mmCIF file of C-alpha atoms in Angstrom:
data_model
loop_
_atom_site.group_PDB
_atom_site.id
_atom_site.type_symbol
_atom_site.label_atom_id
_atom_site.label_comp_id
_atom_site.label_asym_id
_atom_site.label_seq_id
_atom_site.Cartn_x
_atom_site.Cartn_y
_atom_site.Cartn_z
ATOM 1 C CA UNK A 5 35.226 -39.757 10.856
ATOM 2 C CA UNK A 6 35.434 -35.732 12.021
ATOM 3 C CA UNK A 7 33.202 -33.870 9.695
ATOM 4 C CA UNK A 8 33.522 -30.743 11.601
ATOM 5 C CA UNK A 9 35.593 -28.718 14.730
ATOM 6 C CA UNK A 10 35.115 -25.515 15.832
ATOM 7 C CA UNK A 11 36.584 -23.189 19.022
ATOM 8 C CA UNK A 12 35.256 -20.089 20.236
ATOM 9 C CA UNK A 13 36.563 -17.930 23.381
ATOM 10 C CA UNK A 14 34.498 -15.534 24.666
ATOM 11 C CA UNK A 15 35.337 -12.544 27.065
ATOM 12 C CA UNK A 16 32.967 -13.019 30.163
ATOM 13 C CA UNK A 17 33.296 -9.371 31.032
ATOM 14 C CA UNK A 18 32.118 -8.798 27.387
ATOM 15 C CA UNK A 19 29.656 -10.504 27.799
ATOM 16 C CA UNK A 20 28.319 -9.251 31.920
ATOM 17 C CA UNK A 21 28.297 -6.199 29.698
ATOM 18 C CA UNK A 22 26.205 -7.140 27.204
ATOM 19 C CA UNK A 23 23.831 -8.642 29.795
ATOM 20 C CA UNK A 24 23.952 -4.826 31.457
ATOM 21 C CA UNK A 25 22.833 -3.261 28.547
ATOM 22 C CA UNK A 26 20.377 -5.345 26.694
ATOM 23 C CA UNK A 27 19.274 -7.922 29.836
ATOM 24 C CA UNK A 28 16.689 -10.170 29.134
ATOM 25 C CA UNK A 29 16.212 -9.376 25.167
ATOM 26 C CA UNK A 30 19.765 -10.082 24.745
ATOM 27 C CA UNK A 31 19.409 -13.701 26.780
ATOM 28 C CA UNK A 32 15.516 -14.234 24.799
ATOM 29 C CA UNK A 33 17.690 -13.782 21.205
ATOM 30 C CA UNK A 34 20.488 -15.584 21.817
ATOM 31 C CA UNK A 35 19.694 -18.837 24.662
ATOM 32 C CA UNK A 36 17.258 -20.658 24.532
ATOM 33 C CA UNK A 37 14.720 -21.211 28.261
ATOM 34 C CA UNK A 38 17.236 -24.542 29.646
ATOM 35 C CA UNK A 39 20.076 -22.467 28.806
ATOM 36 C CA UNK A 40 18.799 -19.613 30.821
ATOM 37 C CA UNK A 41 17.526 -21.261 33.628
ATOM 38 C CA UNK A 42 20.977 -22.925 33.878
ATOM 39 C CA UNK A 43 22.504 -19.592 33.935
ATOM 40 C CA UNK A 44 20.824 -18.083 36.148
ATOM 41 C CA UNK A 45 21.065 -21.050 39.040
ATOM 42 C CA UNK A 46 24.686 -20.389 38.457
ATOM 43 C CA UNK A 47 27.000 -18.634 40.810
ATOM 44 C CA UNK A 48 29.127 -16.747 38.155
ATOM 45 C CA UNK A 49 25.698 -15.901 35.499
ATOM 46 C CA UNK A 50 27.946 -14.377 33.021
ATOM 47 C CA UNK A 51 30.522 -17.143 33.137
ATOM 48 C CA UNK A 52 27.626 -19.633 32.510
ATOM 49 C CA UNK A 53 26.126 -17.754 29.586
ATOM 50 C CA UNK A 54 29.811 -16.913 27.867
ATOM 51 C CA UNK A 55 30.171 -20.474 28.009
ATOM 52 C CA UNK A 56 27.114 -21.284 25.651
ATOM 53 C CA UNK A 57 28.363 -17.821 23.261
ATOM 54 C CA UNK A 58 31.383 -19.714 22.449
ATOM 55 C CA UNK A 59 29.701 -23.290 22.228
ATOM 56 C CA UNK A 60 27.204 -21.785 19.662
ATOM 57 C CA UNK A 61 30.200 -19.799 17.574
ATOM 58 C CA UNK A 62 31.825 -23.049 18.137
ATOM 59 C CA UNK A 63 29.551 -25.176 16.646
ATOM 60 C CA UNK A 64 28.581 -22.421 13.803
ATOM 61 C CA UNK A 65 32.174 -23.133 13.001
ATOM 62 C CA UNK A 66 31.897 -26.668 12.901
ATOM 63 C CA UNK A 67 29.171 -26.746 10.594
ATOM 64 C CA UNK A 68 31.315 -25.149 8.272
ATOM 65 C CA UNK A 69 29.236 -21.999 8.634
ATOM 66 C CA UNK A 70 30.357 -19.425 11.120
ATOM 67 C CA UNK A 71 26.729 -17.632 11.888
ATOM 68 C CA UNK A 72 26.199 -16.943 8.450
ATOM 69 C CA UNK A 73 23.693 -19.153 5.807
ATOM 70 C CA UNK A 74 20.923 -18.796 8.300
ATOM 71 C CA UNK A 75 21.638 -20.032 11.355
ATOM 72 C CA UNK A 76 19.997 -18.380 14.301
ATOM 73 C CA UNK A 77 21.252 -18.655 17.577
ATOM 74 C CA UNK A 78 18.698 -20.639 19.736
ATOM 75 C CA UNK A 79 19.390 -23.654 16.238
ATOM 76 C CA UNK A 80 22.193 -24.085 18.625
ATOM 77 C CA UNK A 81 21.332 -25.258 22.353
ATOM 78 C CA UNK A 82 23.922 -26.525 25.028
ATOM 79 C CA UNK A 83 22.548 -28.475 28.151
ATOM 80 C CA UNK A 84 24.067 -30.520 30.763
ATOM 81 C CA UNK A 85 23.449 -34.513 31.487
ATOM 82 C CA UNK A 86 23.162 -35.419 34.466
ATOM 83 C CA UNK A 87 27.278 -35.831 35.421
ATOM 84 C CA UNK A 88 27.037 -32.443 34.090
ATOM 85 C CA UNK A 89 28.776 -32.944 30.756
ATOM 86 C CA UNK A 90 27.593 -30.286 27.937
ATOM 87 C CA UNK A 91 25.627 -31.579 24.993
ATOM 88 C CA UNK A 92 24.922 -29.464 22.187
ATOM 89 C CA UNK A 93 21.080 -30.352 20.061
ATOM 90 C CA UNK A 94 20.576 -28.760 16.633
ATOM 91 C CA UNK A 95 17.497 -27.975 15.072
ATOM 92 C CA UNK A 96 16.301 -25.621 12.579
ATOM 93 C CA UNK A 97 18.682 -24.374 10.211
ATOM 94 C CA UNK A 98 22.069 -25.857 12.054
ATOM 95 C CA UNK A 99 19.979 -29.128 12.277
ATOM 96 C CA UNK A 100 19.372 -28.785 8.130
ATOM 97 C CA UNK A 101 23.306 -28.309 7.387
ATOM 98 C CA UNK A 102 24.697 -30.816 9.981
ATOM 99 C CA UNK A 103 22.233 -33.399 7.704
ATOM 100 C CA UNK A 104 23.973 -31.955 4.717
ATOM 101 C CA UNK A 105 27.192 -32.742 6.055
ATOM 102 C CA UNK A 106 26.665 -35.989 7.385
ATOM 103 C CA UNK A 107 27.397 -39.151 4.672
ATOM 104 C CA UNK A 108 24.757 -41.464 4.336
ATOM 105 C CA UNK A 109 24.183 -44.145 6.539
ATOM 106 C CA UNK A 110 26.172 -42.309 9.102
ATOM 107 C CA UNK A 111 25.105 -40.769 12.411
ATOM 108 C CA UNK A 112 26.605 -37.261 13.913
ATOM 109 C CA UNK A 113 27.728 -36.952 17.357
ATOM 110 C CA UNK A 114 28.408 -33.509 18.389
ATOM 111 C CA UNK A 115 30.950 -33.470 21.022
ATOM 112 C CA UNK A 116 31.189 -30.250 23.115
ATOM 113 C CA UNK A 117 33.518 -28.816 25.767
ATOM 114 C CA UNK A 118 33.486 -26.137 27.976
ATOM 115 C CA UNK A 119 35.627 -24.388 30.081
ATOM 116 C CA UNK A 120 36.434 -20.988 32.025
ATOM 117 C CA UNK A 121 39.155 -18.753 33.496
ATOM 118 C CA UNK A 122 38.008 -15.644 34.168
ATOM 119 C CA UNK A 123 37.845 -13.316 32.097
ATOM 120 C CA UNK A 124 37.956 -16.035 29.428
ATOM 121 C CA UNK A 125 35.413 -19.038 28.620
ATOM 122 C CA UNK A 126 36.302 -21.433 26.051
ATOM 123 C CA UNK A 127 34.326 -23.961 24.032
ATOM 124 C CA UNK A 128 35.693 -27.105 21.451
ATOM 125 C CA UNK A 129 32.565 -28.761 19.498
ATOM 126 C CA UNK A 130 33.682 -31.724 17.580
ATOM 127 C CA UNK A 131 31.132 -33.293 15.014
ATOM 128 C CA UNK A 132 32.165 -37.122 14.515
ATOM 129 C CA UNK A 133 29.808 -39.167 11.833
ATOM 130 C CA UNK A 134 30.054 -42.715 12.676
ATOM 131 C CA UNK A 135 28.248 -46.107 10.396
ATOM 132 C CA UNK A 136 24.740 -46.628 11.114
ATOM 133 C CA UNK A 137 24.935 -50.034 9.034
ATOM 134 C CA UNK A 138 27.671 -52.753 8.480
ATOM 135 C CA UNK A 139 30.199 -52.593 6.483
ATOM 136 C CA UNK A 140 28.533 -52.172 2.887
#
């Protein structure tokens, strides 16, 4: 079952200016150290770091939340398996409320993709809960 979807596009130029103005206190509030180094191994830096923006206002959404009730940021953390397919992990807060949400004996999947056009990057997170147990 889908206990959750959220979208998110973010405006890479928005964000390169963000990056201008507040550099590496901007990236230390917002990504967490994977999600930076990814970034900055990456060609198009800004691209790479929109990309994780709208994944975590993505998933805030999902949660049912938005970034409200406590969720920081860095609860939120996208990072790449090795075919290079995003995964989101939750902890903290986001970790708390995706619990909440979750029926019992069910287990959350959090689906996440990413994409980019400049100026645009776009993220979908899907939350699925599927049985843990049989059918009782």
């Amino acid at each position: 079952m889908i206990i959750g979807v959220g979208t998110d596009l973010a405006n890479i130029e928005r964000i390169q200016g963000t990056l201008d103005r507040f550099g590496q206190r901007f990236k230390t509030r917002v990504f967490t150290e994977i999600e930076q180094a990814k970034a900055e191994r990456r060609k198009d830096v800004a691209g790479t770091y929109a990309k994780r923006w709208a994944a975590k206002e993505a998933c805030s959404k999902a949660l049912g939340t938005g970034l409200a009730m406590g969720i920081a940021w860095k609860d939120m953390a996208v990072a790449n398996i090795s075919t290079g397919q995003p995964t989101m992990t939750l902890t903290g807060w986001a970790k708390r409320r995706l619990d909440e949400l979750t029926p019992a004996n069910h287990t959350a999947t959090i689906h996440v993709s990413l994409t980019d056009d400049h100026p645009w990057a776009h993220a979908i997170v899907m939350i699925e809960a599927h049985p843990t147990t049989g059918n009782g």
